[in-house]
Coordinates of C-alpha atoms in Angstrom, one line a residue:
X45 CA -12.3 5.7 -19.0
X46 CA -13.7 7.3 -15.9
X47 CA -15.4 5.8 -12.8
X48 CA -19.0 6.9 -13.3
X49 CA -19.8 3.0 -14.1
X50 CA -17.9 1.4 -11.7
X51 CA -18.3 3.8 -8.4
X52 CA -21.2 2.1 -6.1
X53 CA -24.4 3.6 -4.5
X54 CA -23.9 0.5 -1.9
X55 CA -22.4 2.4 1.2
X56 CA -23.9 3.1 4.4
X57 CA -23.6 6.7 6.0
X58 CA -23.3 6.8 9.6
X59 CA -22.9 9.9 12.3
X60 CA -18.9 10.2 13.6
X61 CA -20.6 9.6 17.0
X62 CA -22.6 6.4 15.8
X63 CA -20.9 3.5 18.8
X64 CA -19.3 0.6 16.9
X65 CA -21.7 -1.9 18.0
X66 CA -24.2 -0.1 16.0
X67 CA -22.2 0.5 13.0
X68 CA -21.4 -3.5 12.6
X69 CA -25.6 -4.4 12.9
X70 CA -26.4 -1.9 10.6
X71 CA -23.6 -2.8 8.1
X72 CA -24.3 -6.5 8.3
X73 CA -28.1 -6.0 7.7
X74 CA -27.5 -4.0 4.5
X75 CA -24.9 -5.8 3.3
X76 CA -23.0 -2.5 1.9
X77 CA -19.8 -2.4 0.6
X78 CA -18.8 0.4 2.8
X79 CA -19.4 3.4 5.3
X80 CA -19.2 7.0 5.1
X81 CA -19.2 8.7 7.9
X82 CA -20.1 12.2 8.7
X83 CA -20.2 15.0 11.5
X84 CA -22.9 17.9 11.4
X85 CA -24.0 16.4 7.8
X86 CA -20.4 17.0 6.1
X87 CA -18.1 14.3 5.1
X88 CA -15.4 13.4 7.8
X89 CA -14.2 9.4 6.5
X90 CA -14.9 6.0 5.9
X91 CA -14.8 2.6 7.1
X92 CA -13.5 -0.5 5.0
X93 CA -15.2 -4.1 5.5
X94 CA -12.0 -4.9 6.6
X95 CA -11.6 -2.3 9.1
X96 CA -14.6 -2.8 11.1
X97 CA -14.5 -6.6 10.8
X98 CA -11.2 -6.4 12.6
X99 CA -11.7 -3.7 14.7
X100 CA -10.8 -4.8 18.9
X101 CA -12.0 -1.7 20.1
X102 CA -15.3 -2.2 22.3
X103 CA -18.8 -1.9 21.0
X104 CA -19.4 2.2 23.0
X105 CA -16.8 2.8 20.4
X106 CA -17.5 5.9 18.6
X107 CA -16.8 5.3 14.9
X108 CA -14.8 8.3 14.6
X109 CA -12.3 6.0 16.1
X110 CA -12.1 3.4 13.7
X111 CA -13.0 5.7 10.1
X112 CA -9.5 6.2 7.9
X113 CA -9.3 9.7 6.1
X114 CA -9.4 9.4 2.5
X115 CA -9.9 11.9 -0.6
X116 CA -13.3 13.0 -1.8
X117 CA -13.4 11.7 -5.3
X118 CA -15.7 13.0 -8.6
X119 CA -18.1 10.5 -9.8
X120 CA -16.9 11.4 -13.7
X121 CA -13.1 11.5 -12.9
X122 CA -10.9 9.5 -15.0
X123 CA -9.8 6.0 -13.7
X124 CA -6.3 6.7 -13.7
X125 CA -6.3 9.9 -11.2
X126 CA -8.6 7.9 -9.1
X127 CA -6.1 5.6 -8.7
X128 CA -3.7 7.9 -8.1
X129 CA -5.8 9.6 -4.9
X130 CA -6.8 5.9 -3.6
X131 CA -2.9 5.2 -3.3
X132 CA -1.7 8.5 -2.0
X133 CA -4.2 8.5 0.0
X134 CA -3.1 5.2 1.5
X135 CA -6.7 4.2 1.2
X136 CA -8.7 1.3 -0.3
X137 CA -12.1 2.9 -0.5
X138 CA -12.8 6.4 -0.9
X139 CA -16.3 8.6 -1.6
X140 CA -17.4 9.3 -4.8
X141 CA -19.4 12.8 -5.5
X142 CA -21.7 14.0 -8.3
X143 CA -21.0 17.8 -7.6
X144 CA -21.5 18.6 -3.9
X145 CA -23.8 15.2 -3.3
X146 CA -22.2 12.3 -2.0
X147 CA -23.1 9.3 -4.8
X148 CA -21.1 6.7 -3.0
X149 CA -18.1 4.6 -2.9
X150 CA -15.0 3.5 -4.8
X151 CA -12.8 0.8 -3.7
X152 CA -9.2 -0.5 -5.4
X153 CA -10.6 -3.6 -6.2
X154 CA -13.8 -1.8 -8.5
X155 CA -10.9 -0.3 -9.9
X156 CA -8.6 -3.7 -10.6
X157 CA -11.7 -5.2 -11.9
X158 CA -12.6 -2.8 -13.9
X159 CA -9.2 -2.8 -16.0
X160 CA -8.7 -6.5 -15.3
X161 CA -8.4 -7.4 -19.2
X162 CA -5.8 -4.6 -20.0
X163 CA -3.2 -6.1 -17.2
X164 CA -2.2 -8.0 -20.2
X165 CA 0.0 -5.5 -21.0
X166 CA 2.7 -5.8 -18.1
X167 CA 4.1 -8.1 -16.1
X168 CA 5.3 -8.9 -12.2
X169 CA 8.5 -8.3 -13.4
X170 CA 7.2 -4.6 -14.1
X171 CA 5.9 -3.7 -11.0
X172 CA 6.8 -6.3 -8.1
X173 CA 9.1 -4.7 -5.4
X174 CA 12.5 -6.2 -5.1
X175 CA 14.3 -5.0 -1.6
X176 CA 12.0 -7.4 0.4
X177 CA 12.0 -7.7 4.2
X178 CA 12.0 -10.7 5.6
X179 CA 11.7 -12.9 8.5
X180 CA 13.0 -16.1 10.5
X181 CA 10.0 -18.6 10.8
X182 CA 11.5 -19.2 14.8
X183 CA 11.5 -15.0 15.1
X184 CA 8.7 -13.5 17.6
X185 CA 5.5 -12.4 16.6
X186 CA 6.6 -9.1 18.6
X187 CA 9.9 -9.0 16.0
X188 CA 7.5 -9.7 13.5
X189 CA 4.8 -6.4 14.3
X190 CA 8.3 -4.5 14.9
X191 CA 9.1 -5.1 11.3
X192 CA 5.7 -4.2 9.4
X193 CA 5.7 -1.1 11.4
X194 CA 8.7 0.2 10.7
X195 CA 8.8 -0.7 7.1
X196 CA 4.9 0.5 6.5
X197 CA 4.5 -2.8 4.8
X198 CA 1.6 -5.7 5.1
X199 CA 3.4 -8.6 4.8
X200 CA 6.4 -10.5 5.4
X201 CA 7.9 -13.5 3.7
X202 CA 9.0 -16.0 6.4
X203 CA 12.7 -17.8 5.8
X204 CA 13.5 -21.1 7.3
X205 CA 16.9 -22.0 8.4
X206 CA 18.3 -23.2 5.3
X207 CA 17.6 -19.8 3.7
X208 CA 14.2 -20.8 1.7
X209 CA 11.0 -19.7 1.7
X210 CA 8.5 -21.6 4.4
X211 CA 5.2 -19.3 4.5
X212 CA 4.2 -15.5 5.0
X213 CA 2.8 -13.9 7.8
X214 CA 0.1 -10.8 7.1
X215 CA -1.1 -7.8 9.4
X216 CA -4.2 -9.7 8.0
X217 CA -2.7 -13.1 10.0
X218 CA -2.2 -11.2 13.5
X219 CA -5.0 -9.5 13.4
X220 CA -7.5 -12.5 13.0
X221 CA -5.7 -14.0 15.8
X222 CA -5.5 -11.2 18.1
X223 CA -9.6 -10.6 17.5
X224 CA -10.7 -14.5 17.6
X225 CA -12.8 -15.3 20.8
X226 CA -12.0 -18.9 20.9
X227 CA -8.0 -19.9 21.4
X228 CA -6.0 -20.8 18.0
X229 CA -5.9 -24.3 16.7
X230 CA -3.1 -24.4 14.4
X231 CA 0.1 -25.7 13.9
X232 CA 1.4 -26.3 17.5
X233 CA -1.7 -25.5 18.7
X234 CA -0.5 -23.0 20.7
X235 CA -2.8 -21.1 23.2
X236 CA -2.6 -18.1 25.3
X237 CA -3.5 -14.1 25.4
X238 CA -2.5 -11.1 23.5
X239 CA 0.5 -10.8 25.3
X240 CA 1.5 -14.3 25.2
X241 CA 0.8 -13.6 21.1
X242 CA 3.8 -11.1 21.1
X243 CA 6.0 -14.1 22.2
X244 CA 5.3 -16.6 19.9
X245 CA 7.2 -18.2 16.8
X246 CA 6.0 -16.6 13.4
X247 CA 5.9 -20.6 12.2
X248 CA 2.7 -20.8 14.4
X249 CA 0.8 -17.7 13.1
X250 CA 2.1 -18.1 9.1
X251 CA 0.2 -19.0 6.5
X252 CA 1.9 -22.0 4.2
X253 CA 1.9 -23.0 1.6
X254 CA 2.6 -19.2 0.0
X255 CA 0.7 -18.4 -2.5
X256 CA 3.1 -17.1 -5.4
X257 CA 3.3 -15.4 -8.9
X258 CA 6.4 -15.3 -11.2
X259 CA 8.0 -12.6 -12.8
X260 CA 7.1 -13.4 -16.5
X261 CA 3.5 -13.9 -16.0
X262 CA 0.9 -10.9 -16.4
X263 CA -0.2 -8.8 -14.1
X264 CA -3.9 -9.8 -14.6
X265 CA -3.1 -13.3 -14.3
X266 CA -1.3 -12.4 -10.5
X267 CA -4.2 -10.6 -9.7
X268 CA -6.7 -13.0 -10.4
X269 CA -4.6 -15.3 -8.5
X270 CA -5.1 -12.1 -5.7
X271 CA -9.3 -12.5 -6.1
X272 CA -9.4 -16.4 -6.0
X273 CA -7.7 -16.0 -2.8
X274 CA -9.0 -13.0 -1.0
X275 CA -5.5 -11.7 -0.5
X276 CA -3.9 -8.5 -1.1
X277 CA 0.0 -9.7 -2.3
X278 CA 1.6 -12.2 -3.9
X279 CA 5.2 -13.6 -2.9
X280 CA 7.4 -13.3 -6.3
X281 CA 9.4 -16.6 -6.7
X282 CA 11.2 -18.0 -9.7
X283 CA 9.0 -20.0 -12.2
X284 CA 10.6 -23.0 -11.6
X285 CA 11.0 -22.7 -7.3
X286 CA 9.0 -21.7 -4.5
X287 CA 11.8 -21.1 -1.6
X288 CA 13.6 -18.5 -3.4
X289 CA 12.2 -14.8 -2.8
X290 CA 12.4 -12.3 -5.9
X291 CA 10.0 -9.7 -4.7
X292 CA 6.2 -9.1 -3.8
X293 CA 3.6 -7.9 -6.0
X294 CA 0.4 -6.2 -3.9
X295 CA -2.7 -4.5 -5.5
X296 CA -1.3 -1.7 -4.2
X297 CA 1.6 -1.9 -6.8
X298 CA -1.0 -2.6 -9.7
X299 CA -2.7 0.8 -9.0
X300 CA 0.5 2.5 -8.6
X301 CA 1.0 1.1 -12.5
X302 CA -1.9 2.8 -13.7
X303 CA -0.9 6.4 -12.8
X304 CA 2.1 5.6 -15.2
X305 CA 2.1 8.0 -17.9
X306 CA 4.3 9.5 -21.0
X307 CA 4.6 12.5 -20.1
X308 CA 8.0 14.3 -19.7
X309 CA 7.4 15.7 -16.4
X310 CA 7.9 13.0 -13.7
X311 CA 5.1 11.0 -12.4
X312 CA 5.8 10.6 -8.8
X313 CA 3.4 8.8 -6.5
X314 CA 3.0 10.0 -3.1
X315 CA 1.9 8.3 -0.2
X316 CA 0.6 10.1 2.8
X317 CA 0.6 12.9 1.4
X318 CA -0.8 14.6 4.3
X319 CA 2.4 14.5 5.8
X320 CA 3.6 17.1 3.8
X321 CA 3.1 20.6 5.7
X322 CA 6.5 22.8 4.2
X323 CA 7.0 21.0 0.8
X324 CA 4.7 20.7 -2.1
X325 CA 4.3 17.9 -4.3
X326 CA 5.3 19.9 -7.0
X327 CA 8.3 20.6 -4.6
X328 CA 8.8 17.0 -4.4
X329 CA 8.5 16.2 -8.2
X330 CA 11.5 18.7 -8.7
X331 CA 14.1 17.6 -6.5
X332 CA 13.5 13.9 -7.8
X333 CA 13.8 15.1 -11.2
X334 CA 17.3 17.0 -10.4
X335 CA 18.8 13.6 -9.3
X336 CA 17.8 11.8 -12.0
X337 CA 18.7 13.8 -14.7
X338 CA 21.8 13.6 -13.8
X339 CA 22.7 10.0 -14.8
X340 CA 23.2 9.4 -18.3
X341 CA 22.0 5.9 -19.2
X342 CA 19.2 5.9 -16.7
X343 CA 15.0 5.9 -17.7
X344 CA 12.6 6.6 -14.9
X345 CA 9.7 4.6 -15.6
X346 CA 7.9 5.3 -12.3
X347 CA 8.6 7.3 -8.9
X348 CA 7.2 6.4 -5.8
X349 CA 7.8 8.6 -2.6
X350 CA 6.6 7.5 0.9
X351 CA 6.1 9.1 3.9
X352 CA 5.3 7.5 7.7
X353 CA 4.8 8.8 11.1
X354 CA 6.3 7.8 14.1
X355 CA 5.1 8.5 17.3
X356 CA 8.1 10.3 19.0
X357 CA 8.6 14.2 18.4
X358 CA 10.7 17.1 18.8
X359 CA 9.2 20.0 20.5
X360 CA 6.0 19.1 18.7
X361 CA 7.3 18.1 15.4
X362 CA 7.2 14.2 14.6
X363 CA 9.8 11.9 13.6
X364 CA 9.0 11.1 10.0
X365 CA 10.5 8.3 7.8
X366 CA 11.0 8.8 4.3
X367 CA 11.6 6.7 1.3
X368 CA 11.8 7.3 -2.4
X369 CA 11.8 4.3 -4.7
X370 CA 12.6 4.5 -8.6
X371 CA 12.0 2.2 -11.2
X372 CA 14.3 2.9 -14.1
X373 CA 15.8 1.2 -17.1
X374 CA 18.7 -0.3 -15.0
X375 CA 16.6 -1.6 -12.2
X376 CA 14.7 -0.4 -8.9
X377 CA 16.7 2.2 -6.9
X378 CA 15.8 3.3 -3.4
X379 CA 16.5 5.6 -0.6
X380 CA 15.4 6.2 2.4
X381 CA 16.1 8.3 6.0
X382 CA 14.5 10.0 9.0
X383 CA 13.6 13.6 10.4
X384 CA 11.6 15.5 12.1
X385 CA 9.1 16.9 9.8
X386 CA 8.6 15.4 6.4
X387 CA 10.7 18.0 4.5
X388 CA 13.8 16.8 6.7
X389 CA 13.0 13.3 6.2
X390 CA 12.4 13.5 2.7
X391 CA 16.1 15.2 1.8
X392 CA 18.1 13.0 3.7
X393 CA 16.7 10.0 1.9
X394 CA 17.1 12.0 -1.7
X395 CA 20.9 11.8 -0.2
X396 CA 20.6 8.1 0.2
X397 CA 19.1 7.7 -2.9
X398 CA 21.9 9.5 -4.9
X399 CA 24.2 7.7 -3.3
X400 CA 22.3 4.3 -4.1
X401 CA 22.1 5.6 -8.3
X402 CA 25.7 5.9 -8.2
X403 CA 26.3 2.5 -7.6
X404 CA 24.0 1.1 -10.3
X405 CA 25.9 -0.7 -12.8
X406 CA 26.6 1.4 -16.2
X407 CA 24.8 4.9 -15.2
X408 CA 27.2 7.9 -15.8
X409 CA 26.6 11.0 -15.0
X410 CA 25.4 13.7 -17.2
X411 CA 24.5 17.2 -16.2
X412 CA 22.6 18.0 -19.4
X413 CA 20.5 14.6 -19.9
X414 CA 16.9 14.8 -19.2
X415 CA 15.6 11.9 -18.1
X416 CA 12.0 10.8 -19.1
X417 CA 8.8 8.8 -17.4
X418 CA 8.2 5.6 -19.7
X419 CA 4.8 3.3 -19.3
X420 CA 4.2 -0.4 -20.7
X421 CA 0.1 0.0 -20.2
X422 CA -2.0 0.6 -23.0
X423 CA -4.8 3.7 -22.9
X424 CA -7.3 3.1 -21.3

């Protein structure tokens, strides 16, 4: 299947020096889905509903400001790699081409509708993510921001004091608080400014109850849950409990499944891959592949390498984080470790994650075994 159905003419295409005030009335009067922008005529980026809606900066704004960069995508390519170049492009909408004229847009969710019926196939359990971070329902909003940051994740389940599950707060939460003109009335009606934000509870900026899926129930049934709701993740709990956290399930994990293929060479997912300047992904794909082969016992069903940006640097090179997740036949595996520059980053946490396969239960090691890529979704 490829997107040539399911990509959208309903975008608007604004200059890189169009203010933001302008952008919003235009994109509210047509309605669109998206924006492209562009400098001197040639594609530069785009701007999600969601990023404009929640955008703080002032209306002289230029949109260059706000626009996120994401891959140029062919109107005829297959569903699959579009996937593939929406989540390693740590993107949600991206353009879509008909040779060397821009047709329009693509977003993850035509995608997750468009395959909706074939989610059948696989379950949470398949793709949810297990090492969860969490948070104290009395911790600081501040903590809170700290957290999401530094993990490169979009939400966090919140834990009372008796260990079980009480709500989960969203970049989504914070940012419709920070950007509200009118003070928040909400649990503990608390008031105050931006700064005053940083020192609340998480309790008062949570949302509760969470919505949730289970492990054994399909993926298409979780996301539906996700469009009912208008949320992005679901908080994985045991079928028969709500306070005990198993994982999270996000749409980004369901378009990570599709890229899963049969073939013997790897499939490893990379996101921001722009932050790769002195490896290749092919690079990448290699040195993954040596540490898993190793291990006897073990079947990679699905690789998943991410890299993040920090602000400080070394004599011009940032500090990167790294972290590459498996999914295998014994279980999700991860590693992860800092550097400046992505190459450094990215071998210290291959040494992490070595370490980690070690200490799975029953894997042995085995110079000669080659280790395969196994999927549970049906052709599309």
């Amino acid at each position: 299947m490829d997107i040539a159905d399911i990509a959208t003419p309903d975008f608007v295409e604004v200059d890189a020096d169009k203010r933001l005030g302008k952008v919003r009335s235009i994109f509210e009067r047509e309605n669109s889905r998206g924006i492209v922008v562009t400098e001197d005529g040639d594609y530069v980026g785009v701007i999600g509903q969601k990023q404009l809606v929640r955008s703080r900066m002032e209306d002289d704004t230029k949109a260059s400001a706000v626009m996120k960069s994401a891959p140029r995508i062919d109107r005829h390519e297959d569903i699959r790699e579009a996937a593939r170049m929406l989540v390693e492009g740590d993107t949600r909408i991206a353009p879509v081409y008909e040779g060397e004229k821009l047709y329009g847009i693509i977003t993850g969710n035509d995608i997750l509708e468009a395959v909706l019926e074939n989610l059948d196939a696989i379950t949470v359990d398949d793709i949810l993510t297990e090492d969860v971070v969490t948070i104290g329902e009395k911790s600081h909003v501040g903590q809170a921001i700290n957290l999401l940051r530094e993990n490169g994740v979009s939400r966090l389940p919140v834990i009372g004091d008796d260990g079980k599950l009480t709500g989960v707060l969203t970049t989504h939460d914070i940012i419709e608080f920070s950007v509200r003109n009118t003070d928040r009335q909400g649990r503990g009606d608390r008031r105050g400014d931006i700064d005053r934000m940083l020192d609340l509870p998480v309790y008062d900026l949570m949302s509760s109850p969470v919505i949730a899926a289970s492990p054994g129930e399909t993926v298409r049934e979780a996301v539906e849950r996700m469009f009912e709701n208008d949320i992005e993740g679901l908080i994985v709990t045991p079928t028969e409990s709500d306070s005990e956290v198993l994982g999270i399930v996000t749409k980004t994990d369901v378009l990570r499944a599709l890229t899963f293929t049969e073939e013997e060479r790897m499939d490893v997912q990379i996101t921001n891959i722009g932050l790769l300047e002195t490896l290749t992904r092919d690079e990448v794909v290699d040195s993954i592949t040596k540490v898993v082969d190793k291990y006897q016992e073990m079947q990679v069903h699905h690789a998943h390498v991410r890299f993040h940006e920090h602000k400080e640097k070394l004599r011009g090179t940032p500090l990167i984080q790294s972290q590459v997740r498996l999914r295998t036949s014994h279980g999700q595996v991860a590693g992860s470790g800092e550097g400046y520059g992505a190459e450094h980053a990215f071998h210290v946490a291959l040494d992490k994650l070595e370490r980690n396969v070690l200490e799975l239960k029953g894997v042995n090691a085995d110079e000669k075994y080659q280790g395969q890529v196994m999927r549970k979704l049906g052709d599309l």
